[in-house]
Amino acid sequence: MTSSRHVLILGGNGRIGRLLTQILLKKSWSVTSVIRTQEQVEDLKKISAGLPGHFTVLVHDLEHVDSQEKAVAIVNEVKPDSLVFTAGAGATGSQDRVLRIDRDAAINFIKAAVATPSITHFMLVSYLGARRANPPWWTEEDWEGWKKVNSSFLARYYEAKVAADEALVTETRKCPGISAVSVRPGGLTDKSVGNVLMGQTRLARGMTSRATTAAVTALLLDSDNIKSRWLDVLDGDEDAQIAVERCVREGTECAEGEPVYEV
């Protein structure tokens, strides 16, 4: 890919968003970060200190991006070539806020990206267990474990995340040339960046550092002709760049086995 890139990060004040911003700025890319409040701007701007890329902060509350038209308006304002949606309602957000951000805003930006010919890449940060069916590479015991988690600990996020992931599959069928991936980490940690276990992983549960999630997202943004729509990633033993190159080359698809994929 060309070194002259402009990435719009939706949810740029989150920990993954901040880490990704710094990775991209180090590559001399331009980054526009959308955050919720004006009070967050000055603190966020500090992360770009000394880095060669161009950094802009834009204030929009994603909770109010309740239509494709509003998402398109933001995309047209920024004029990026790539989008990353790593926003979320957070641990203290109400159920309605989770649905408005993690589901509705995400889907509206997916639709906006597909409708904008200049957008080449769209990355959505989800999680490993956000699915409706047991994938062929997991055991029944693995799937039963995830069903319990999704109906209890992650119940408030599960439906929103799955709906957004499904929209990524269905909407991008309208624009098969776009490189659009749901990056699906395990339990998030604040450990440093490391090697990965990526793709159709036999390990159904595990941890993924936020730094590694950001690094994998950056590598995918710098890859062309990605046919995969869902990619699972855990901390592991394979170099992240080699793993991304392998998944892109082989067209690894972690949406396999899902009703939305089989349509």
Tab-separated table of C-alpha atoms in Angstrom:
chain	number	residue	atom	x	y	z
A	1	MET	CA	0.000	0.000	0.000
A	2	THR	CA	1.010	3.598	-0.499
A	3	SER	CA	2.521	5.421	2.462
A	4	SER	CA	0.098	8.316	1.922
A	5	ARG	CA	-2.899	7.062	3.878
A	6	HIS	CA	-5.639	8.694	5.937
A	7	VAL	CA	-7.443	6.605	8.548
A	8	LEU	CA	-10.599	7.651	10.387
A	9	ILE	CA	-10.679	6.006	13.830
A	10	LEU	CA	-14.109	5.929	15.425
A	11	GLY	CA	-13.636	5.634	19.162
A	12	GLY	CA	-10.124	7.008	19.095
A	13	ASN	CA	-9.965	7.800	22.804
A	14	GLY	CA	-10.208	4.145	23.820
A	15	ARG	CA	-7.103	2.170	24.647
A	16	ILE	CA	-7.005	0.247	21.370
A	17	GLY	CA	-7.758	3.427	19.430
A	18	ARG	CA	-4.900	5.274	21.106
A	19	LEU	CA	-2.434	2.457	20.482
A	20	LEU	CA	-3.491	2.171	16.847
A	21	THR	CA	-3.188	5.922	16.353
A	22	GLN	CA	0.425	5.883	17.484
A	23	ILE	CA	1.284	2.919	15.232
A	24	LEU	CA	-0.174	4.675	12.187
A	25	LEU	CA	1.406	8.039	12.967
A	26	LYS	CA	4.801	6.331	13.239
A	27	LYS	CA	4.231	5.175	9.646
A	28	SER	CA	3.706	8.834	8.663
A	29	TRP	CA	0.030	8.201	7.938
A	30	SER	CA	-2.669	10.753	8.658
A	31	VAL	CA	-5.167	9.888	11.384
A	32	THR	CA	-8.440	11.570	12.271
A	33	SER	CA	-9.790	10.429	15.610
A	34	VAL	CA	-13.464	10.811	16.452
A	35	ILE	CA	-14.156	11.202	20.161
A	36	ARG	CA	-17.215	12.007	22.225
A	37	THR	CA	-16.499	15.266	24.068
A	38	GLN	CA	-14.459	18.428	23.684
A	39	GLU	CA	-12.987	17.845	27.158
A	40	GLN	CA	-11.077	14.820	25.823
A	41	VAL	CA	-9.350	16.655	22.975
A	42	GLU	CA	-6.241	18.153	24.600
A	43	ASP	CA	-5.303	14.961	26.434
A	44	LEU	CA	-5.702	12.863	23.296
A	45	LYS	CA	-3.595	15.219	21.199
A	46	LYS	CA	-0.619	14.492	23.486
A	47	ILE	CA	-0.237	10.961	22.091
A	48	SER	CA	0.952	12.368	18.745
A	49	ALA	CA	3.894	14.278	20.246
A	50	GLY	CA	7.075	13.674	18.270
A	51	LEU	CA	5.432	11.384	15.711
A	52	PRO	CA	5.719	12.145	11.980
A	53	GLY	CA	2.114	11.574	10.885
A	54	HIS	CA	-0.623	14.196	10.850
A	55	PHE	CA	-3.177	13.900	13.666
A	56	THR	CA	-6.607	15.527	13.845
A	57	VAL	CA	-9.237	15.158	16.543
A	58	LEU	CA	-12.905	15.510	15.694
A	59	VAL	CA	-15.743	15.657	18.241
A	60	HIS	CA	-18.897	13.675	17.432
A	61	ASP	CA	-20.984	11.612	19.827
A	62	LEU	CA	-21.429	8.317	17.976
A	63	GLU	CA	-24.544	7.609	20.003
A	64	HIS	CA	-26.287	10.128	17.762
A	65	VAL	CA	-25.086	8.649	14.474
A	66	ASP	CA	-28.423	6.938	14.017
A	67	SER	CA	-28.537	6.780	10.223
A	68	GLN	CA	-26.333	5.944	7.287
A	69	GLU	CA	-26.683	9.546	6.120
A	70	LYS	CA	-25.140	10.885	9.338
A	71	ALA	CA	-22.258	8.425	9.049
A	72	VAL	CA	-21.720	9.427	5.415
A	73	ALA	CA	-21.644	13.092	6.466
A	74	ILE	CA	-18.745	12.395	8.865
A	75	VAL	CA	-16.908	10.345	6.238
A	76	ASN	CA	-17.350	13.142	3.703
A	77	GLU	CA	-16.132	15.710	6.233
A	78	VAL	CA	-12.929	13.755	6.942
A	79	LYS	CA	-12.330	12.228	3.478
A	80	PRO	CA	-10.329	9.197	4.676
A	81	ASP	CA	-9.409	6.163	2.611
A	82	SER	CA	-9.894	3.784	5.561
A	83	LEU	CA	-12.137	3.465	8.631
A	84	VAL	CA	-11.618	1.698	11.940
A	85	PHE	CA	-14.548	1.247	14.309
A	86	THR	CA	-13.233	0.553	17.801
A	87	ALA	CA	-15.874	2.517	19.690
A	88	GLY	CA	-18.009	1.056	22.436
A	89	ALA	CA	-20.473	2.117	25.082
A	90	GLY	CA	-18.101	0.982	27.821
A	91	ALA	CA	-18.705	-0.846	31.075
A	92	THR	CA	-20.953	1.882	32.488
A	93	GLY	CA	-23.090	2.497	29.412
A	94	SER	CA	-26.789	1.647	29.495
A	95	GLN	CA	-28.189	-1.174	27.358
A	96	ASP	CA	-29.724	1.385	25.019
A	97	ARG	CA	-26.356	3.113	24.643
A	98	VAL	CA	-24.671	-0.224	23.861
A	99	LEU	CA	-27.179	-0.819	21.062
A	100	ARG	CA	-26.892	2.716	19.713
A	101	ILE	CA	-23.080	2.639	19.549
A	102	ASP	CA	-21.881	-0.970	19.327
A	103	ARG	CA	-24.667	-1.996	16.932
A	104	ASP	CA	-26.370	0.940	15.214
A	105	ALA	CA	-23.453	3.348	14.759
A	106	ALA	CA	-21.169	0.500	13.699
A	107	ILE	CA	-23.651	-0.684	11.082
A	108	ASN	CA	-24.233	2.838	9.812
A	109	PHE	CA	-20.505	3.353	9.295
A	110	ILE	CA	-20.190	-0.027	7.562
A	111	LYS	CA	-22.938	1.063	5.159
A	112	ALA	CA	-21.283	4.451	4.714
A	113	ALA	CA	-17.945	2.830	3.880
A	114	VAL	CA	-19.535	0.525	1.316
A	115	ALA	CA	-21.352	3.487	-0.253
A	116	THR	CA	-18.161	5.570	-0.532
A	117	PRO	CA	-15.999	4.463	-3.504
A	118	SER	CA	-12.820	6.037	-2.100
A	119	ILE	CA	-12.892	3.821	1.021
A	120	THR	CA	-10.556	0.852	0.560
A	121	HIS	CA	-10.461	-0.589	4.104
A	122	PHE	CA	-12.862	-0.976	7.016
A	123	MET	CA	-11.807	-2.583	10.319
A	124	LEU	CA	-14.269	-3.427	13.091
A	125	VAL	CA	-13.043	-4.506	16.527
A	126	SER	CA	-15.339	-7.199	17.938
A	127	TYR	CA	-14.584	-10.256	20.086
A	128	LEU	CA	-13.854	-13.937	19.572
A	129	GLY	CA	-17.137	-15.333	20.880
A	130	ALA	CA	-19.455	-13.019	18.948
A	131	ARG	CA	-21.164	-15.640	16.798
A	132	ARG	CA	-24.457	-17.531	16.558
A	133	ALA	CA	-23.206	-21.030	15.746
A	134	ASN	CA	-20.445	-23.390	16.774
A	135	PRO	CA	-17.677	-23.081	14.152
A	136	PRO	CA	-16.417	-26.361	12.675
A	137	TRP	CA	-13.002	-26.002	14.331
A	138	TRP	CA	-14.360	-25.725	17.915
A	139	THR	CA	-15.632	-28.535	20.109
A	140	GLU	CA	-19.180	-28.672	21.438
A	141	GLU	CA	-17.750	-28.035	24.894
A	142	ASP	CA	-16.068	-24.869	23.593
A	143	TRP	CA	-19.345	-23.628	22.182
A	144	GLU	CA	-21.325	-24.392	25.316
A	145	GLY	CA	-18.787	-22.347	27.264
A	146	TRP	CA	-19.218	-19.366	24.971
A	147	LYS	CA	-23.003	-19.614	25.074
A	148	LYS	CA	-22.836	-19.284	28.851
A	149	VAL	CA	-20.532	-16.260	28.626
A	150	ASN	CA	-22.665	-14.602	25.945
A	151	SER	CA	-25.836	-15.061	27.972
A	152	SER	CA	-24.350	-13.798	31.235
A	153	PHE	CA	-21.095	-11.845	31.509
A	154	LEU	CA	-21.240	-10.439	27.954
A	155	ALA	CA	-25.011	-10.500	27.492
A	156	ARG	CA	-25.307	-6.723	27.177
A	157	TYR	CA	-22.786	-6.650	24.313
A	158	TYR	CA	-23.365	-9.960	22.550
A	159	GLU	CA	-26.346	-9.110	20.351
A	160	ALA	CA	-24.927	-5.717	19.393
A	161	LYS	CA	-21.537	-7.118	18.410
A	162	VAL	CA	-22.974	-10.045	16.463
A	163	ALA	CA	-25.343	-7.763	14.566
A	164	ALA	CA	-22.467	-5.472	13.546
A	165	ASP	CA	-20.285	-8.419	12.539
A	166	GLU	CA	-23.131	-9.846	10.439
A	167	ALA	CA	-23.663	-6.474	8.763
A	168	LEU	CA	-19.994	-6.440	7.803
A	169	VAL	CA	-20.576	-9.695	5.910
A	170	THR	CA	-23.859	-8.752	4.257
A	171	GLU	CA	-23.101	-5.129	3.371
A	172	THR	CA	-19.657	-5.799	1.903
A	173	ARG	CA	-21.194	-8.258	-0.548
A	174	LYS	CA	-22.319	-5.091	-2.340
A	175	CYS	CA	-18.678	-3.985	-2.649
A	176	PRO	CA	-16.474	-7.100	-2.854
A	177	GLY	CA	-13.376	-5.031	-3.566
A	178	ILE	CA	-13.283	-3.446	-0.114
A	179	SER	CA	-10.915	-4.954	2.453
A	180	ALA	CA	-13.252	-5.166	5.445
A	181	VAL	CA	-12.450	-7.276	8.497
A	182	SER	CA	-13.922	-7.859	11.931
A	183	VAL	CA	-10.850	-8.231	14.157
A	184	ARG	CA	-11.895	-10.585	16.966
A	185	PRO	CA	-9.613	-10.713	20.016
A	186	GLY	CA	-10.072	-12.792	23.146
A	187	GLY	CA	-10.086	-11.361	26.651
A	188	LEU	CA	-8.300	-8.031	26.451
A	189	THR	CA	-5.200	-7.294	28.533
A	190	ASP	CA	-2.747	-4.424	28.823
A	191	LYS	CA	0.309	-6.578	28.128
A	192	SER	CA	2.806	-5.444	25.506
A	193	VAL	CA	2.528	-6.379	21.845
A	194	GLY	CA	3.431	-9.970	21.070
A	195	ASN	CA	3.011	-12.964	18.793
A	196	VAL	CA	-0.386	-14.323	17.835
A	197	LEU	CA	-2.595	-17.334	17.247
A	198	MET	CA	-4.711	-16.171	14.327
A	199	GLY	CA	-7.425	-17.499	12.044
A	200	GLN	CA	-9.546	-20.587	12.658
A	201	THR	CA	-7.976	-21.198	16.044
A	202	ARG	CA	-8.483	-24.566	17.735
A	203	LEU	CA	-8.175	-22.654	20.998
A	204	ALA	CA	-11.631	-21.208	21.623
A	205	ARG	CA	-10.767	-19.155	24.701
A	206	GLY	CA	-7.763	-17.064	25.554
A	207	MET	CA	-6.361	-13.595	26.002
A	208	THR	CA	-5.246	-10.931	23.544
A	209	SER	CA	-3.382	-7.793	24.478
A	210	ARG	CA	-4.816	-4.496	23.312
A	211	ALA	CA	-1.399	-3.671	21.860
A	212	THR	CA	-1.455	-6.837	19.758
A	213	THR	CA	-5.033	-6.123	18.647
A	214	ALA	CA	-3.948	-2.660	17.512
A	215	ALA	CA	-0.857	-4.056	15.766
A	216	VAL	CA	-2.884	-6.662	13.866
A	217	THR	CA	-5.409	-4.002	12.841
A	218	ALA	CA	-2.592	-1.819	11.519
A	219	LEU	CA	-1.159	-4.734	9.530
A	220	LEU	CA	-4.561	-5.437	8.002
A	221	LEU	CA	-4.954	-1.770	7.068
A	222	ASP	CA	-1.659	-2.095	5.197
A	223	SER	CA	-2.782	-5.231	3.313
A	224	ASP	CA	-4.562	-5.341	-0.037
A	225	ASN	CA	-7.276	-7.593	-1.442
A	226	ILE	CA	-8.359	-9.108	1.869
A	227	LYS	CA	-11.173	-11.598	1.263
A	228	SER	CA	-11.603	-12.573	4.943
A	229	ARG	CA	-14.477	-10.896	6.798
A	230	TRP	CA	-13.919	-12.238	10.330
A	231	LEU	CA	-10.461	-12.987	11.756
A	232	ASP	CA	-9.959	-14.326	15.286
A	233	VAL	CA	-6.756	-13.398	17.095
A	234	LEU	CA	-5.308	-14.565	20.407
A	235	ASP	CA	-1.912	-14.188	22.001
A	236	GLY	CA	0.230	-17.002	20.600
A	237	ASP	CA	3.524	-18.025	19.029
A	238	GLU	CA	3.357	-16.786	15.415
A	239	ASP	CA	4.782	-13.450	14.325
A	240	ALA	CA	1.845	-11.103	13.726
A	241	GLN	CA	2.967	-9.947	10.288
A	242	ILE	CA	3.530	-13.519	9.123
A	243	ALA	CA	0.127	-14.511	10.509
A	244	VAL	CA	-1.643	-11.639	8.741
A	245	GLU	CA	0.133	-12.407	5.462
A	246	ARG	CA	-0.873	-16.075	5.783
A	247	CYS	CA	-4.519	-15.282	6.509
A	248	VAL	CA	-4.708	-12.809	3.630
A	249	ARG	CA	-2.996	-15.191	1.219
A	250	GLU	CA	-5.169	-18.161	2.188
A	251	GLY	CA	-8.410	-16.191	2.500
A	252	THR	CA	-8.937	-17.471	6.045
A	253	GLU	CA	-12.574	-16.986	7.067
A	254	CYS	CA	-13.710	-17.170	10.686
A	255	ALA	CA	-17.324	-16.433	9.721
A	256	GLU	CA	-17.489	-19.964	8.309
A	257	GLY	CA	-20.350	-21.884	9.904
A	258	GLU	CA	-22.401	-18.749	10.618
A	259	PRO	CA	-25.928	-18.458	9.180
A	260	VAL	CA	-25.032	-15.091	7.642
A	261	TYR	CA	-22.030	-16.625	5.887
A	262	GLU	CA	-23.948	-19.573	4.496
A	263	VAL	CA	-26.616	-17.410	2.818
